[in-house]
Short mmCIF file of C-alpha atoms in Angstrom, two decimals:
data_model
loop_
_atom_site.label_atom_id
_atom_site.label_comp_id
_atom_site.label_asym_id
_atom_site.label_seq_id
_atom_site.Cartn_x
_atom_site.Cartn_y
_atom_site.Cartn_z
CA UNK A 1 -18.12 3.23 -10.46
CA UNK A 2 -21.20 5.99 -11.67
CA UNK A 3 -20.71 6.82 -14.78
CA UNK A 4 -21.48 9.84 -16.84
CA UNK A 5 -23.52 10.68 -20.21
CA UNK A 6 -22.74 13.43 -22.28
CA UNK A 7 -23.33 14.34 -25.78
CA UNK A 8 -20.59 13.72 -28.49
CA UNK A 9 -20.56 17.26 -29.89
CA UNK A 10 -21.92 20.72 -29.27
CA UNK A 11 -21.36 23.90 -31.87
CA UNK A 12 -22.05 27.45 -30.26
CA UNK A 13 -21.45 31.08 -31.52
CA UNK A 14 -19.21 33.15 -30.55
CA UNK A 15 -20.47 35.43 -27.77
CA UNK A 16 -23.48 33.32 -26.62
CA UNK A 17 -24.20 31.57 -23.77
CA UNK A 18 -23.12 27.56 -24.17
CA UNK A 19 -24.83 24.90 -21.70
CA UNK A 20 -23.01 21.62 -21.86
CA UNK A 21 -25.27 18.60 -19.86
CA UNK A 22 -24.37 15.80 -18.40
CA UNK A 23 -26.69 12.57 -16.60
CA UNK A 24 -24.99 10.78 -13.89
CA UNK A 25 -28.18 9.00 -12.89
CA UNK A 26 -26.17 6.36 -10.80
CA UNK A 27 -24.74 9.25 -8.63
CA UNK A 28 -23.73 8.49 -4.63
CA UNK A 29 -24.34 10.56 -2.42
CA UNK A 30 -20.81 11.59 -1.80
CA UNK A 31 -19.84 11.73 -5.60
CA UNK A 32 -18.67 15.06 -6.24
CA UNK A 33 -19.05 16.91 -9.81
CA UNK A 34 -16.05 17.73 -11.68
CA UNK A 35 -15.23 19.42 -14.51
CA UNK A 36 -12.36 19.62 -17.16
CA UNK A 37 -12.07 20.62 -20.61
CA UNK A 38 -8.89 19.66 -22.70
CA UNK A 39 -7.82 22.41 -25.81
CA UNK A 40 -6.45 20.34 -28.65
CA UNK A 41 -2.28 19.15 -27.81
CA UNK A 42 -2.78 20.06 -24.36
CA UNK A 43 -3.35 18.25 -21.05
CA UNK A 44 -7.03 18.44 -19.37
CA UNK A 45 -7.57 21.67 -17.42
CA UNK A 46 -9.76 22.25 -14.51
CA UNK A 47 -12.79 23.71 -14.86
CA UNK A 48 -14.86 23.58 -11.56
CA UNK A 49 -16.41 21.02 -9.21
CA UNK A 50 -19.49 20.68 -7.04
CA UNK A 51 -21.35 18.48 -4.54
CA UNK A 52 -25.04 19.61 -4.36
CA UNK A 53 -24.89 23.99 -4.60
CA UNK A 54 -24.44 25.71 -7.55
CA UNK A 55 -21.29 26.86 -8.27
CA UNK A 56 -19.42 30.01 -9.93
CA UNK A 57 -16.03 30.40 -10.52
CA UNK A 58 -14.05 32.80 -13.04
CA UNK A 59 -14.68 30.35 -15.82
CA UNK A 60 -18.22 28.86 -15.38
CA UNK A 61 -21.23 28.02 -13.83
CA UNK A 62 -22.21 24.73 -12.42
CA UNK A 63 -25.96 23.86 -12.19
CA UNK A 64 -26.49 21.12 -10.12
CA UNK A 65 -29.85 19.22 -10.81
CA UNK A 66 -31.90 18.62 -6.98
CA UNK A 67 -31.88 15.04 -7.08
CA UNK A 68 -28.13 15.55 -8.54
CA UNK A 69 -29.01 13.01 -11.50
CA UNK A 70 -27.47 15.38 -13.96
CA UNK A 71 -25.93 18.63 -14.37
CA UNK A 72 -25.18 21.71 -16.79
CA UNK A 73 -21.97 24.02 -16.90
CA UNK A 74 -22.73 26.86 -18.00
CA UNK A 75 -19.82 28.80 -20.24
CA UNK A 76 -21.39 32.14 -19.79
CA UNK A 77 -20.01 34.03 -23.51
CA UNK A 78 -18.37 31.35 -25.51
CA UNK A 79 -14.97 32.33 -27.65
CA UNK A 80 -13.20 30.80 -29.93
CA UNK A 81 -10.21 29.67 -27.18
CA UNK A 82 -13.32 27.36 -25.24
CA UNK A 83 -13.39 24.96 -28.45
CA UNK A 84 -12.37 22.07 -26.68
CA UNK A 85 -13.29 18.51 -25.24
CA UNK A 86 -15.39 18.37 -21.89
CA UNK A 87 -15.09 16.40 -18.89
CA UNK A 88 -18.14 15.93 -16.82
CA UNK A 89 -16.94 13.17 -14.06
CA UNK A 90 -17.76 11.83 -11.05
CA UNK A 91 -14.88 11.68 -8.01
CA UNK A 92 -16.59 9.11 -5.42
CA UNK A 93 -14.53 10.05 -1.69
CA UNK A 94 -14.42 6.78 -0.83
CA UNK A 95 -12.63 5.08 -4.25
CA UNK A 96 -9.36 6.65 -4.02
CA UNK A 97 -10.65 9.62 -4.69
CA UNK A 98 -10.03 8.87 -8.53
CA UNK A 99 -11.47 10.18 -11.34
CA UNK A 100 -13.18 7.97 -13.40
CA UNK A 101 -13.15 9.79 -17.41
CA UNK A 102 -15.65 9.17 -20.10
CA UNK A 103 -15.32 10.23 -23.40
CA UNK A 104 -16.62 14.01 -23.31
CA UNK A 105 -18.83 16.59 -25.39
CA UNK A 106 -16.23 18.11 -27.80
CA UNK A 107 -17.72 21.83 -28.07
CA UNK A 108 -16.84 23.97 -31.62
CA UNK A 109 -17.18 27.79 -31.36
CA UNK A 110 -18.38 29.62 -34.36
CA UNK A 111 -17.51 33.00 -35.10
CA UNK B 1 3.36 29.34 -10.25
CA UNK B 2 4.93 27.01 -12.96
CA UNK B 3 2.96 24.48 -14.08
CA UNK B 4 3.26 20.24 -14.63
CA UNK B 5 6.47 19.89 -16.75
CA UNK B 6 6.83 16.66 -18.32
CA UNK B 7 9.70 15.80 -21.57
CA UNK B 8 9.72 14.91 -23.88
CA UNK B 9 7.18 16.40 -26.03
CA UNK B 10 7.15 13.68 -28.35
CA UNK B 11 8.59 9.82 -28.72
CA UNK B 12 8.85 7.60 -31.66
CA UNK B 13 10.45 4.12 -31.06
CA UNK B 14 10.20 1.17 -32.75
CA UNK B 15 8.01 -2.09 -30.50
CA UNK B 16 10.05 -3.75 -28.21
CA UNK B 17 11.92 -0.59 -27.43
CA UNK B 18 12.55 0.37 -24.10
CA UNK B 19 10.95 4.45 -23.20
CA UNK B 20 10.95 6.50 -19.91
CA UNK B 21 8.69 9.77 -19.54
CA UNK B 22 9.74 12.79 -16.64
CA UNK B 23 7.60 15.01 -14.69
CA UNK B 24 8.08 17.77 -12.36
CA UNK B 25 4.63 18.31 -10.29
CA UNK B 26 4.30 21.34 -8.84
CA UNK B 27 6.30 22.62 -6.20
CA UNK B 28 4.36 21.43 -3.24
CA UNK B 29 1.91 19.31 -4.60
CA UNK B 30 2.17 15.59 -2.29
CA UNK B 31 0.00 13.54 -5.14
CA UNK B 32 1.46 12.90 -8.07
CA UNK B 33 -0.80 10.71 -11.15
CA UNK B 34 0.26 9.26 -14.37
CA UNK B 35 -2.65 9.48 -17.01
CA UNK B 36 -2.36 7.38 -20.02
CA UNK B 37 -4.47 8.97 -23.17
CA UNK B 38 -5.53 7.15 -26.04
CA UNK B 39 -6.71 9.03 -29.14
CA UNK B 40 -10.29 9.77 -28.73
CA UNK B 41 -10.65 8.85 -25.34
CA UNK B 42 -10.11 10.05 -21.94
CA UNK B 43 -7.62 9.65 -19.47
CA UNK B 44 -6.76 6.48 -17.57
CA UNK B 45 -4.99 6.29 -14.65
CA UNK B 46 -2.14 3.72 -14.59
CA UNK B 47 -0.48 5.41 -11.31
CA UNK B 48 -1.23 7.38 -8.55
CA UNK B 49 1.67 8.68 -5.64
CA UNK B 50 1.31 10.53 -2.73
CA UNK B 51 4.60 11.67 -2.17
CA UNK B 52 6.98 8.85 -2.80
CA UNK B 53 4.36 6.03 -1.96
CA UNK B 54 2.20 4.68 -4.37
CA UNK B 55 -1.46 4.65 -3.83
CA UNK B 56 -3.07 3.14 -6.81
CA UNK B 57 -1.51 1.25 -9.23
CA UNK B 58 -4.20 -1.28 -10.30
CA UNK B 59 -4.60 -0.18 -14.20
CA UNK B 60 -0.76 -0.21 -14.38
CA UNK B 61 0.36 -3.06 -17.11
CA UNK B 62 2.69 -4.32 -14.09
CA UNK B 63 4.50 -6.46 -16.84
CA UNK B 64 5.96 -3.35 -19.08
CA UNK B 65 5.45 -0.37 -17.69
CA UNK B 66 6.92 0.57 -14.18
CA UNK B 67 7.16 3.90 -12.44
CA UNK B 68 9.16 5.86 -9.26
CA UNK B 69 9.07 8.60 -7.64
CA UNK B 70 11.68 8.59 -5.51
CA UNK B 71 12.19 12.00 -3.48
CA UNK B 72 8.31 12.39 -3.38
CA UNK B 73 9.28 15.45 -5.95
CA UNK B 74 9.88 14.23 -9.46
CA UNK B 75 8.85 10.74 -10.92
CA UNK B 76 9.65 9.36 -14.15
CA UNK B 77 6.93 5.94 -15.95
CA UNK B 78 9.01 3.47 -18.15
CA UNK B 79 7.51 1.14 -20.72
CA UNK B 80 9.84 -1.67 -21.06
CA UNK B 81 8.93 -3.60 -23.79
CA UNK B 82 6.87 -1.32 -25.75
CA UNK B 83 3.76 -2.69 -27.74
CA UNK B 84 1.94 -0.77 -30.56
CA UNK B 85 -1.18 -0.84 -28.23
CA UNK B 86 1.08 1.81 -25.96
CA UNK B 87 0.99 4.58 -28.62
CA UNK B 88 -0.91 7.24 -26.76
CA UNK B 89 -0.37 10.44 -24.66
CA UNK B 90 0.91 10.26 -21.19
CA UNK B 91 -0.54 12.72 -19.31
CA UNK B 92 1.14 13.56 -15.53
CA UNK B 93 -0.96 15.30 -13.11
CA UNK B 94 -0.30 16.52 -9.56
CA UNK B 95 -2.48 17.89 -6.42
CA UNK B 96 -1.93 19.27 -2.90
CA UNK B 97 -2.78 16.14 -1.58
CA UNK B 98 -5.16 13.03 -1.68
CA UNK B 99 -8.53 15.18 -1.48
CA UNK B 100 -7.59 17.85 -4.60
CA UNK B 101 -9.47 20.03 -3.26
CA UNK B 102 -8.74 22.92 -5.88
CA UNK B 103 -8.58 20.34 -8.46
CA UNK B 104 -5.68 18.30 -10.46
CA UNK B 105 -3.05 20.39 -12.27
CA UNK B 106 -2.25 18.29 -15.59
CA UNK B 107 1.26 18.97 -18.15
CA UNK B 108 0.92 19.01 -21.68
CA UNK B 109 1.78 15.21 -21.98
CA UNK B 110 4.28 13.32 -23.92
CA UNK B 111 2.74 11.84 -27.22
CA UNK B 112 4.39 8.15 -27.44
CA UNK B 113 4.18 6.24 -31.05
CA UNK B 114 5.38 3.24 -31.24
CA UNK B 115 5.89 1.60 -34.88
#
């Protein structure tokens, strides 16, 4: 299964743009992008997805590197209810469709 | 739209105890997972159903922990005995269908410790 590499930890302020990377070097060509985040006591919440575009949605931006080795979502004003753990993981069509989970970047929001 | 409900909230039992875990996907949603979360990691899937067949049940501990879902609506995961290594968070998840499209929908979990 590809894998992913995030950072352990990110800290933002309140207000500013927050870009959370992740490498997925070992990426197939019909891997697909996804992204949750998880808010302390809750259950993982989807964020977006992509396969090669960019994508927008009401809560982020996905940047998708051209050779689709890694990738950025983009929180576009961070606040203090987007502290939480994120998901960057790779759903290969052919596997089940399963997602695969590393450990995440936990993001803390200053304000 | 109502969300993944899953009960209870929280478990304590004592190892060797038997436990069972609910959750209501929902309404509509054909694929059905059971997530098991240990603290600091992410989620591993021990089960996945698309309606009341299972799909993927390779990481489930076959010996101890068993799960149904019977009507292809509700499904319920039972750990039977428990171990201390099974104190985690038991996440349920559902989709439309096999290709989540629009992404999985998870519940808030049921936090299991087992002493």
């Amino acid at each position: 299964d590809a894998k992913t590499t995030q950072p352990n930890s990110m800290e933002s302020n309140e207000e500013e743009p927050v870009h959370l990377p992740c490498n997925h070097s070992t990426i197939s060509g019909t891997d697909y992008i996804h992204w949750y985040r998880q808010l302390p006591s809750q259950g993982p919440e989807y964020v977006i997805h992509g396969l090669t575009s960019n994508v927008n949605n009401r809560m982020a931006s996905l940047a998708i590197a051209e050779d689709r080795k890694s990738s950025t979502l983009i929180l576009h004003r961070a606040t203090l209810r987007d502290a939480a753990v994120y998901y960057c993981i790779l759903r290969n069509a052919g596997n089940n469709r399963k997602l695969i989970w590393g450990l995440g970047t936990s993001l803390a929001v200053n304000p | 739209e109502a969300g993944v409900a899953q009960s209870p909230r929280y478990k304590i039992i004592e190892k060797r105890q038997s436990v069972a875990f609910w959750c209501n996907p929902i309404s509509g949603h054909a694929t059905l997972y059971w997530y098991q979360q240990i603290l600091g990691q992410g989620p591993k899937l021990l089960i996945q159903f698309q309606n009341n067949g299972v799909v993927d049940d390779s990481q489930l501990p076959k010996d101890r922990f068993s799960a149904e879902r019977l009507k292809g609506v509700d499904s319920t995961l039972k750990i039977q005995p428990a171990k201390l290594e099974d104190s985690a968070v038991y996440l349920c998840a559902s989709s439309l269908d096999l290709s989540a499209v629009y992404g999985y929908t998870f519940g808030s979990g049921t936090r299991l410790t087992v002493v």
